[in-house]
Coordinates of C-alpha atoms in Angstrom, one line a residue:
F1034 CA -17.5 -32.3 -27.2
M1035 CA -20.1 -35.0 -26.5
Q1036 CA -17.9 -37.6 -28.2
K1037 CA -15.0 -36.6 -26.0
L1038 CA -17.2 -37.0 -22.9
M1039 CA -18.4 -40.4 -24.2
K1040 CA -14.8 -41.6 -24.7
E1041 CA -13.8 -40.4 -21.2
K1042 CA -16.7 -42.3 -19.6
K1043 CA -15.9 -45.4 -21.7
L1044 CA -12.2 -45.3 -20.4
E1045 CA -13.4 -44.9 -16.8
L1046 CA -15.7 -47.8 -17.2
A1047 CA -12.9 -49.9 -18.8
K1048 CA -10.7 -49.2 -15.7
K1049 CA -13.3 -50.3 -13.1
P1050 CA -13.6 -53.9 -14.3
C1051 CA -9.8 -54.3 -13.7
H1052 CA -10.4 -53.6 -10.0
T1053 CA -13.3 -56.1 -9.9
C1054 CA -11.2 -58.8 -11.7
R1055 CA -8.4 -58.2 -9.1
F1056 CA -10.9 -58.6 -6.2
L1057 CA -12.3 -61.8 -7.9
D1058 CA -8.8 -63.2 -8.2
D1059 CA -8.1 -62.5 -4.5
I1060 CA -11.4 -64.1 -3.5
F1061 CA -10.6 -67.2 -5.7
V1062 CA -7.1 -67.5 -4.0
I1063 CA -8.6 -67.2 -0.6
K1064 CA -11.3 -69.8 -1.4
L1065 CA -8.6 -72.2 -2.6
F1066 CA -6.6 -71.6 0.6
F1067 CA -9.7 -72.1 2.6
E1068 CA -10.5 -75.4 0.8
C1069 CA -6.9 -76.5 1.5
M1070 CA -7.2 -75.7 5.1
C1071 CA -10.5 -77.6 5.3
F1072 CA -8.9 -80.6 3.6
Q1073 CA -6.0 -80.4 6.1
N1074 CA -8.5 -80.2 9.0
E1075 CA -10.4 -83.2 7.7
S1076 CA -7.1 -85.2 7.4
L1077 CA -6.1 -84.2 10.9
R1078 CA -9.5 -85.2 12.2
Q1079 CA -9.1 -88.6 10.5
D1080 CA -5.6 -88.9 12.0
I1081 CA -7.0 -88.1 15.4
L1082 CA -9.7 -90.8 15.0
D1083 CA -7.0 -93.3 13.9
Y1084 CA -4.9 -92.4 16.9
Q1085 CA -7.9 -92.8 19.2
R1086 CA -8.6 -96.2 17.6
Q1087 CA -5.0 -97.2 18.1
M1088 CA -5.2 -96.1 21.7
D1089 CA -8.3 -98.2 22.2
S1090 CA -6.6 -101.2 20.7
H1091 CA -3.6 -100.5 22.9
H1092 CA -5.8 -100.4 25.9
E1093 CA -7.3 -103.7 24.9
R1094 CA -3.9 -105.2 24.4
Q1095 CA -2.8 -104.0 27.8
K1096 CA -5.5 -106.2 29.3
W1097 CA -4.0 -109.2 27.7
H1098 CA -0.3 -108.3 28.1
H1099 CA 0.6 -107.2 31.6
N1100 CA 4.3 -107.6 31.2
D1101 CA 4.7 -104.8 28.6
D1102 CA 3.2 -102.1 30.7
S1103 CA 6.2 -99.8 30.6
M1104 CA 6.4 -99.9 26.8
Y1105 CA 2.7 -99.4 26.4
K1106 CA 2.8 -96.5 28.9
S1107 CA 5.6 -94.8 26.9
Q1108 CA 3.7 -95.4 23.7
V1109 CA 0.5 -94.0 25.3
S1110 CA 2.3 -90.9 26.6
R1111 CA 3.9 -90.4 23.2
L1112 CA 0.5 -90.8 21.6
N1113 CA -1.0 -88.4 24.1
R1114 CA 1.7 -85.9 23.3
D1115 CA 1.0 -86.3 19.6
V1116 CA -2.7 -86.0 20.2
M1117 CA -2.1 -82.8 22.2
Q1118 CA 0.1 -81.4 19.5
Y1119 CA -2.6 -82.3 16.9
L1120 CA -5.2 -80.6 19.0
D1121 CA -3.1 -77.5 19.3
E1122 CA -2.6 -77.6 15.6
M1123 CA -6.3 -78.0 15.1
Q1124 CA -7.0 -75.0 17.4
V1125 CA -4.5 -72.9 15.4
L1126 CA -6.1 -74.0 12.2
T1127 CA -9.6 -73.2 13.4
E1128 CA -8.4 -69.7 14.4
T1129 CA -6.8 -69.3 11.0
N1130 CA -10.0 -70.6 9.4
E1131 CA -12.1 -68.0 11.4
R1132 CA -9.7 -65.3 10.4
L1133 CA -9.8 -66.3 6.8
E1134 CA -13.6 -66.5 6.9
K1135 CA -13.6 -62.9 8.3
Q1136 CA -11.3 -61.9 5.5
G1137 CA -13.5 -63.6 2.9
T1138 CA -16.6 -61.9 4.2
E1139 CA -14.7 -58.5 4.2
L1140 CA -13.6 -59.2 0.6
Q1141 CA -17.1 -60.2 -0.4
Q1142 CA -18.4 -57.0 1.1
K1143 CA -15.7 -55.0 -0.8
L1144 CA -16.7 -56.9 -3.9
E1145 CA -20.4 -56.1 -3.4
Q1146 CA -19.4 -52.5 -2.8
A1147 CA -17.4 -52.5 -6.0
S1148 CA -20.3 -54.1 -7.9
H1149 CA -22.6 -51.5 -6.5
E1150 CA -20.2 -48.8 -7.6
M1151 CA -20.0 -50.4 -11.1
E1152 CA -23.8 -50.5 -11.2
R1153 CA -23.9 -46.9 -10.2
A1154 CA -21.3 -46.0 -12.8
S1155 CA -23.1 -48.0 -15.5
D1156 CA -26.4 -46.3 -14.5
E1157 CA -24.8 -42.9 -14.6
Y1158 CA -23.2 -43.8 -18.0
A1159 CA -26.6 -44.9 -19.3
K1160 CA -28.1 -41.6 -18.0
M1161 CA -25.4 -39.6 -19.7
K1162 CA -26.0 -41.6 -22.9
A1163 CA -29.7 -41.0 -22.7
V1164 CA -29.0 -37.3 -22.1
V1165 CA -26.8 -37.2 -25.1
V1166 CA -29.4 -39.0 -27.2
Q1167 CA -32.0 -36.6 -26.0
S1168 CA -29.8 -33.6 -26.8
D1169 CA -29.2 -35.0 -30.3
L1170 CA -33.0 -35.6 -30.7
L1171 CA -33.7 -32.1 -29.5
A1172 CA -31.1 -30.6 -31.9
D1173 CA -32.7 -32.5 -34.8
E1174 CA -36.2 -31.4 -33.7
L1175 CA -35.0 -27.9 -33.4
R1176 CA -33.5 -28.0 -36.9
K1177 CA -36.7 -29.4 -38.3
D1178 CA -38.8 -26.8 -36.5
K1179 CA -36.5 -24.1 -37.8
E1180 CA -36.9 -25.3 -41.3
E1181 CA -40.7 -25.6 -40.9
L1182 CA -40.9 -22.1 -39.4
Q1183 CA -38.7 -20.7 -42.2
L1184 CA -41.2 -22.2 -44.6
Q1185 CA -44.1 -20.9 -42.6
V1186 CA -42.7 -17.3 -42.5
P1187 CA -44.5 -16.3 -45.8
S1188 CA -47.8 -17.6 -44.5
L1189 CA -47.7 -15.3 -41.5
V1190 CA -49.2 -12.5 -43.6
L1191 CA -52.1 -14.7 -44.5
I1192 CA -52.6 -15.7 -40.9
N1193 CA -52.7 -12.0 -39.9
L1194 CA -55.3 -11.3 -42.6
A1195 CA -57.3 -14.3 -41.4
L1196 CA -57.1 -13.0 -37.8
Q1197 CA -58.3 -9.6 -39.0
E1198 CA -61.3 -11.2 -40.7
R1199 CA -62.0 -13.3 -37.6
D1200 CA -61.8 -10.1 -35.5
H1201 CA -64.3 -8.5 -37.9
Q1202 CA -66.6 -11.5 -37.6
V1203 CA -66.3 -11.4 -33.8
E1204 CA -67.3 -7.7 -33.8
V1205 CA -70.2 -8.5 -36.1
L1206 CA -71.3 -11.3 -33.8
T1207 CA -70.9 -9.1 -30.7
D1208 CA -73.2 -6.5 -32.4
Q1209 CA -75.7 -9.2 -33.2
V1210 CA -75.6 -10.5 -29.6
V1211 CA -76.1 -6.9 -28.4
Q1212 CA -79.1 -6.5 -30.7
G1213 CA -80.5 -9.9 -29.7
T1214 CA -80.2 -9.0 -26.0
Q1215 CA -82.0 -5.7 -26.7
E1216 CA -84.7 -7.5 -28.6
L1217 CA -85.0 -10.0 -25.8
N1218 CA -85.4 -7.2 -23.3
Q1219 CA -88.0 -5.5 -25.6
N1220 CA -89.8 -8.9 -26.0
S1221 CA -89.8 -9.5 -22.3
V1222 CA -91.3 -6.1 -21.7
L1223 CA -93.9 -6.7 -24.4
I1224 CA -94.7 -10.1 -22.9
K1225 CA -95.2 -8.6 -19.5
E1226 CA -97.5 -6.0 -20.9
L1227 CA -99.4 -8.6 -22.9
H1228 CA -99.6 -10.8 -19.9
S1229 CA -101.0 -7.9 -17.8
Q1230 CA -103.5 -7.0 -20.6
L1231 CA -104.6 -10.7 -20.9
E1232 CA -105.1 -10.9 -17.2
Q1233 CA -107.2 -7.7 -17.3
N1234 CA -109.2 -8.6 -20.4
F1235 CA -109.6 -12.4 -20.5
G1236 CA -108.6 -13.5 -17.0
R1237 CA -106.1 -16.2 -16.2
N1238 CA -108.0 -19.1 -17.8
G1239 CA -108.9 -17.3 -21.0
G1240 CA -105.3 -16.2 -21.9
K1241 CA -103.6 -19.5 -21.1
F1242 CA -103.1 -20.5 -24.7
L1243 CA -101.5 -17.1 -25.6
W1244 CA -99.3 -17.3 -22.6
I1245 CA -98.0 -20.8 -23.6
K1246 CA -97.2 -19.4 -27.1
L1247 CA -95.3 -16.5 -25.7
Q1248 CA -93.4 -18.7 -23.4
V1249 CA -92.4 -21.0 -26.3
S1250 CA -91.2 -18.0 -28.4
L1251 CA -89.4 -16.7 -25.4
S1252 CA -87.5 -20.0 -24.9
H1253 CA -86.6 -20.0 -28.6
L1254 CA -85.2 -16.6 -28.3
N1255 CA -83.2 -17.5 -25.2
E1256 CA -81.8 -20.5 -26.9
R1257 CA -80.7 -18.4 -29.8
A1258 CA -79.1 -15.9 -27.5
V1259 CA -77.2 -18.7 -25.6
V1260 CA -76.0 -20.2 -28.9
A1261 CA -74.8 -16.7 -30.1
E1262 CA -72.9 -16.2 -26.8
K1263 CA -71.3 -19.6 -27.1
E1264 CA -70.2 -18.8 -30.6
T1265 CA -68.7 -15.5 -29.6
R1266 CA -66.8 -17.1 -26.7
R1267 CA -65.5 -19.8 -29.0
V1268 CA -64.4 -17.3 -31.5
E1269 CA -62.6 -15.2 -28.9
C1270 CA -60.9 -18.3 -27.5
D1271 CA -59.8 -19.3 -31.0
A1272 CA -58.4 -15.8 -31.6
Q1273 CA -56.5 -15.8 -28.3
A1274 CA -55.0 -19.3 -29.0
K1275 CA -54.0 -18.2 -32.5
D1276 CA -52.4 -15.0 -31.0
E1277 CA -50.4 -17.1 -28.5
T1278 CA -49.3 -19.6 -31.2
I1279 CA -48.2 -16.7 -33.4
N1280 CA -46.2 -15.1 -30.6
N1281 CA -44.6 -18.4 -29.7
L1282 CA -43.7 -19.0 -33.3
L1283 CA -42.1 -15.5 -33.6
T1284 CA -40.0 -16.0 -30.4
C1285 CA -38.9 -19.5 -31.6
L1286 CA -37.9 -18.0 -35.0
R1287 CA -35.9 -15.3 -33.3
N1288 CA -34.2 -17.8 -31.1
Y1289 CA -33.5 -20.1 -34.0
E1290 CA -32.1 -17.3 -36.1
A1291 CA -29.8 -16.3 -33.1
G1292 CA -28.8 -19.9 -32.6
H1293 CA -29.7 -20.0 -28.9
Y1294 CA -32.6 -22.3 -28.3
G1295 CA -32.2 -25.5 -26.2
L1296 CA -28.5 -26.0 -26.8
P1297 CA -27.2 -24.0 -23.8
E1298 CA -29.5 -25.9 -21.4
A1299 CA -28.4 -29.2 -22.8
L1300 CA -24.7 -28.2 -22.4
R1301 CA -25.4 -27.0 -18.9
E1302 CA -27.0 -30.3 -18.0
L1303 CA -24.1 -32.2 -19.4
Q1304 CA -21.6 -30.1 -17.4
D1305 CA -23.7 -30.6 -14.2
C1306 CA -23.7 -34.3 -14.8
R1307 CA -20.0 -34.3 -15.3
N1308 CA -19.4 -32.3 -12.2
Q1309 CA -21.6 -34.6 -10.2
L1310 CA -19.7 -37.6 -11.5
E1311 CA -16.3 -36.1 -10.5
R1312 CA -17.7 -35.1 -7.1
R1313 CA -19.0 -38.7 -6.5
E1314 CA -15.6 -40.1 -7.5
R1315 CA -13.8 -37.9 -5.1
D1316 CA -16.3 -38.8 -2.3
M1317 CA -15.7 -42.5 -3.2
A1318 CA -12.0 -42.1 -3.0
K1319 CA -12.3 -40.3 0.4
L1320 CA -14.6 -43.0 1.7
T1321 CA -12.3 -45.8 0.6
Q1322 CA -9.4 -44.0 2.3
N1323 CA -11.3 -43.6 5.5
V1324 CA -12.4 -47.2 5.4
N1325 CA -8.8 -48.4 5.0
E1326 CA -7.7 -46.1 7.9
M1327 CA -10.6 -47.4 10.1
H1328 CA -9.6 -51.0 9.3
L1329 CA -6.0 -50.3 10.3
Q1330 CA -7.1 -48.6 13.5
L1331 CA -9.4 -51.5 14.2
A1332 CA -6.6 -54.0 13.7
D1333 CA -4.4 -52.0 16.1
F1334 CA -7.2 -51.9 18.7
M1335 CA -7.7 -55.7 18.3
E1336 CA -4.0 -56.3 18.8
E1337 CA -3.9 -54.0 21.9
N1338 CA -7.0 -55.7 23.2
E1339 CA -5.5 -59.2 22.8
G1340 CA -2.3 -58.0 24.5
L1341 CA -4.3 -56.6 27.4
R1342 CA -6.3 -59.8 27.7
Q1343 CA -3.1 -61.9 27.7
R1344 CA -1.7 -59.7 30.5
L1345 CA -4.9 -60.1 32.5
G1346 CA -5.0 -63.8 31.8
L1347 CA -8.4 -63.8 30.1
E1348 CA -9.6 -66.1 27.3
P1349 CA -10.3 -64.6 23.9
K1350 CA -14.1 -64.8 24.2
E1351 CA -14.4 -64.2 28.0
M1352 CA -16.3 -61.0 29.0
M1353 CA -15.0 -58.7 31.6
D1354 CA -17.1 -57.5 34.5
L1355 CA -16.8 -53.7 34.6
T1356 CA -19.4 -53.0 37.3
E1357 CA -16.8 -52.8 40.1
F1358 CA -14.6 -50.5 38.1
R1359 CA -17.6 -48.2 37.2
R1360 CA -18.7 -48.2 40.9
T1361 CA -15.3 -47.2 42.1
K1362 CA -15.0 -44.6 39.4
F1363 CA -18.4 -43.2 40.4
L1364 CA -17.4 -43.2 44.1
N1365 CA -14.1 -41.5 43.4
R1366 CA -15.9 -38.8 41.3
Q1367 CA -18.4 -38.2 44.1
R1368 CA -15.6 -38.0 46.7
Y1369 CA -13.6 -35.5 44.5
L1370 CA -16.7 -33.4 44.1
A1371 CA -17.4 -33.3 47.8
E1372 CA -13.7 -32.5 48.6
N1373 CA -13.7 -29.7 46.0
Q1374 CA -16.9 -28.2 47.5
A1375 CA -15.5 -28.4 51.0
L1376 CA -12.2 -26.8 49.9
H1377 CA -14.0 -24.0 48.0
K1378 CA -16.1 -23.2 51.1
Q1379 CA -12.9 -23.2 53.3
V1380 CA -11.1 -20.9 50.9
T1381 CA -14.1 -18.5 50.7
W1382 CA -14.4 -18.4 54.5
S1383 CA -10.7 -17.9 55.0
V1384 CA -10.7 -15.0 52.5
F1385 CA -13.7 -13.4 54.3
Q1386 CA -12.0 -13.9 57.7
L1387 CA -8.8 -12.3 56.4
T1388 CA -10.8 -9.3 55.1
I1389 CA -12.6 -8.9 58.4
W1390 CA -9.4 -9.3 60.5
S1391 CA -7.6 -6.8 58.4
F1392 CA -10.5 -4.3 58.6
T1393 CA -10.6 -4.7 62.4
G1394 CA -6.8 -4.4 62.7
E1395 CA -7.0 -1.1 60.8
L1396 CA -9.8 0.1 63.1
Y1397 CA -7.7 -0.8 66.2
N1398 CA -4.2 0.2 65.0
H1399 CA -4.9 3.4 63.0
Q1400 CA -3.4 6.3 65.0
P1401 CA -5.5 9.3 63.9
L1402 CA -8.7 7.4 64.8
C1403 CA -7.5 7.2 68.4
I1404 CA -6.5 10.9 68.5
V1405 CA -9.2 12.6 66.6
P1406 CA -12.7 12.2 67.9
H1407 CA -15.1 10.9 65.3
P1408 CA -18.8 10.7 65.8
F1409 CA -19.3 7.4 63.9
K1410 CA -16.4 5.4 65.4
D1411 CA -18.4 3.5 68.0
D1412 CA -21.2 2.7 65.6
L1413 CA -18.8 1.3 63.0
F1414 CA -17.0 -0.7 65.6
M1415 CA -20.2 -2.2 66.9
F1416 CA -21.4 -3.0 63.3
V1417 CA -18.1 -4.8 62.6
L1418 CA -18.4 -6.8 65.8
V1419 CA -22.0 -7.8 65.0
C1420 CA -20.9 -8.9 61.5
F1421 CA -18.0 -10.9 63.0
H1422 CA -20.4 -12.6 65.4
V1423 CA -22.8 -13.5 62.6
V1424 CA -20.0 -14.9 60.6
K1425 CA -18.9 -17.1 63.5
N1426 CA -22.4 -18.4 63.8
L1427 CA -22.6 -19.2 60.1
Q1428 CA -19.3 -20.9 60.3
Q1429 CA -20.5 -23.2 63.1
E1430 CA -23.7 -24.0 61.1
N1431 CA -21.7 -24.8 58.0
R1432 CA -19.3 -27.0 60.0
Q1433 CA -22.3 -28.9 61.4
L1434 CA -23.7 -29.3 57.8
E1435 CA -20.3 -30.5 56.5
V1436 CA -20.1 -33.1 59.3
A1437 CA -23.6 -34.3 58.4
M1438 CA -22.6 -34.6 54.7
Q1439 CA -19.4 -36.4 55.6
D1440 CA -21.4 -38.9 57.7
I1441 CA -23.8 -39.4 54.8
L1442 CA -20.9 -40.1 52.4
Q1443 CA -19.2 -42.4 54.8
A1444 CA -22.4 -44.4 55.4
I1445 CA -22.9 -44.7 51.6
R1446 CA -19.3 -45.9 51.2
D1447 CA -19.7 -48.4 54.0
T1448 CA -22.9 -49.8 52.4
H1449 CA -21.1 -50.1 49.0
T1450 CA -18.0 -51.8 50.5
S1451 CA -20.0 -54.1 52.8
A1452 CA -21.4 -57.4 51.5
E1453 CA -24.3 -57.4 49.1
T1454 CA -27.6 -57.5 50.9
T1455 CA -31.2 -57.2 49.9
E1456 CA -31.8 -54.2 52.2
I1457 CA -29.3 -51.3 52.9
V1458 CA -29.6 -49.6 56.3
L1459 CA -27.8 -46.2 56.7
K1460 CA -26.7 -45.2 60.3
I1461 CA -25.9 -41.5 60.5
P1462 CA -25.8 -40.0 64.0
S1463 CA -26.2 -36.3 62.9
L1464 CA -29.3 -37.2 60.8
E1465 CA -30.6 -39.3 63.7
Q1466 CA -30.3 -36.3 65.9
L1467 CA -32.1 -34.1 63.4
V1468 CA -34.9 -36.8 63.2
T1469 CA -35.3 -37.0 66.9
A1470 CA -35.5 -33.2 67.1
M1471 CA -38.2 -33.3 64.4
E1472 CA -40.0 -36.1 66.3
L1473 CA -40.1 -33.9 69.4
T1474 CA -41.4 -30.9 67.4
S1475 CA -43.9 -32.7 65.3
T1476 CA -47.1 -33.4 67.3
Q1477 CA -49.8 -33.7 64.7
G1478 CA -50.5 -36.8 62.6
P1479 CA -48.4 -39.8 61.9
Y1480 CA -44.6 -39.4 61.6
D1481 CA -43.0 -39.8 58.2
V1482 CA -39.2 -39.8 58.1
A1483 CA -38.8 -39.2 54.4
L1484 CA -41.2 -36.3 54.5
H1485 CA -39.6 -34.7 57.5
M1486 CA -36.1 -35.2 55.9
K1487 CA -37.3 -33.5 52.7
I1488 CA -38.8 -30.6 54.8
Q1489 CA -35.5 -30.3 56.8
V1490 CA -33.4 -30.4 53.6
A1491 CA -35.6 -27.7 52.1
E1492 CA -35.4 -25.6 55.2
M1493 CA -31.6 -26.0 55.3
S1494 CA -31.2 -25.1 51.7
G1495 CA -33.5 -22.0 52.2
R1496 CA -31.6 -21.0 55.3
N1497 CA -28.3 -21.4 53.4
E1498 CA -29.6 -19.2 50.6
E1499 CA -30.8 -16.6 53.1
L1500 CA -27.4 -16.6 54.8
R1501 CA -25.7 -16.2 51.5
R1502 CA -27.8 -13.2 50.7
E1503 CA -27.2 -11.7 54.1
L1504 CA -23.5 -12.3 53.7
D1505 CA -23.5 -10.6 50.2
T1506 CA -25.4 -7.6 51.6
S1507 CA -23.1 -7.4 54.7
R1508 CA -20.1 -7.6 52.4
G1509 CA -21.5 -4.7 50.3
E1510 CA -22.3 -2.7 53.4
A1511 CA -18.9 -3.4 54.9
K1512 CA -17.2 -2.2 51.7
Q1513 CA -19.2 1.0 51.8
V1514 CA -18.5 1.6 55.4
R1515 CA -14.8 0.9 54.9
E1516 CA -14.7 3.4 52.0
Q1517 CA -16.5 6.0 54.1
L1518 CA -14.2 5.4 57.0
N1519 CA -11.1 5.6 54.8
S1520 CA -12.3 8.9 53.4
A1521 CA -13.1 10.3 56.9
L1522 CA -9.6 9.2 58.1
E1523 CA -8.0 10.9 55.2
K1524 CA -9.9 14.1 55.9
V1525 CA -8.9 13.9 59.6
W1526 CA -5.3 13.2 58.7
L1527 CA -5.3 16.2 56.3
H1528 CA -6.9 18.4 59.0
N1529 CA -4.2 17.4 61.6
N1530 CA -1.3 17.9 59.2
T1531 CA -2.4 21.3 57.8
S1532 CA -2.3 23.9 60.6
L1533 CA -4.8 26.5 59.6
I1534 CA -5.0 29.8 61.5
V1535 CA -8.5 31.2 61.4
T1536 CA -8.2 35.0 61.9
S1537 CA -11.2 36.9 63.2
L1538 CA -12.4 39.9 61.3
S1539 CA -11.4 43.1 63.1
L1540 CA -13.9 45.9 63.2
P1541 CA -12.7 49.5 62.5
Q1542 CA -11.4 51.3 65.5
D1543 CA -12.8 54.7 64.7
L1544 CA -16.4 53.6 64.2
S1545 CA -18.6 52.2 66.9
P1546 CA -19.8 48.7 66.1
S1547 CA -23.4 48.4 65.0
S1548 CA -25.7 45.4 64.7
T1549 CA -25.3 45.2 60.9
D1550 CA -21.5 45.4 61.1
T1551 CA -21.4 42.6 63.7
I1552 CA -23.8 40.4 61.7
G1553 CA -21.8 40.9 58.5
A1554 CA -18.5 40.1 60.2
L1555 CA -20.0 37.0 61.7
N1556 CA -21.3 35.9 58.3
M1557 CA -17.9 36.3 56.7
Y1558 CA -16.3 34.4 59.6
L1559 CA -18.8 31.5 59.1
I1560 CA -18.1 31.5 55.3
Q1561 CA -14.4 31.2 56.0
L1562 CA -14.9 28.3 58.5
L1563 CA -17.1 26.4 56.0
Q1564 CA -14.5 26.8 53.3
V1565 CA -11.8 25.5 55.6
V1566 CA -14.0 22.5 56.6

């Protein structure tokens, strides 16, 4: 399997130099063509210099020969035409040279990209080769380890025995350490007792020598205890390490016997590398396709641009001034926005007016309302009239604001269309009226136009928001009142159409009417009336 992968990678690497050779051949041909063009340019320049020298010589001859003016003029005109033709040819050749230089740079970039791709492919091939070598080395090492472990299988019993002996030694040492600690505790207790006895019997100066001896013996005992603890720790660490090595060896032996140790990981890495290579190749193909498409689109755009420049009468390297176009576009956009806002306001007001007029028409033209007396008729009519009056006032205010905004837009357009000046002065009559009104109202401190304008704009925006809220609330209330009025009209219409005869309850003729009988009859009569209503 690894050999197949190696062969496939070698074939892929053998295909890629063909592309590089083809790019190199194209570059070589372009370089030769470029050198030929340069040689032709040099020859044409030499011809032009020769023609100029001839023209100079002709001019000098004209000074000496006045009779042959017509012939010299014809020759000079012919030479001038030739010079113009040669200049045109030189311009064409320079353009072709520039285009060829661009193509050469593009081909060099493509060659560099191809070389980078070749380097990447070679690096990936080297990585794959290194991975294969590492996998082979791992397989060899695993085989050797398997053989060594198979040889070491008989010695596992001996290792277990040695571990048991070591455990026994560790237990003995732990017992010794415990005994040593007990002895140390006993010695420390004895030393304290002796120290107290010495202090009592001989005093501090008399028992100094004995105290030093006891301290020396105590230090020796402490050192021995520390050494014993270190040995026990070392023995425990060695035993744990041996246990871990034995467990690892057993797991390795089981994996080797099953044949699953290291090989699946290596195969998985190889498969991942192969998938990455295929993915990168697909990405490279997509990128090359996209680059080619972008080159074609760029060429189409360049051709369209050249055609548009020729139509406009511009030179190839002349820049266009787009400030006027952008300014007109911005002004048109602002104008369209203002017109849309004005139309939206007009539509909303027209819809609201239609609803109000339809509602008032229903109030005036509904027949049962005129016939049947209703207790809320006058209140509803007055409420509708008040709403209509408020709407008219709001319409007038909005018209004034629209006029002011139109004046502002017109002033801005006039300043843009007028000649360019260092300072722009806006003359807006509606705003001037507002400013004069504010000047009259403001009596404290110096007058600031910008500040007062900001305040006025804030007040106007707040007033507009308040009016919108009032309109929303009035619309909601009008809808509710309209629904109530419709329901009341329906009830009245039903009451007029249905002729109900309310019969009074007759009392019995034989009996004389008492208070209880009359009260009961009246109650029943009231219940019937309520049910009818």
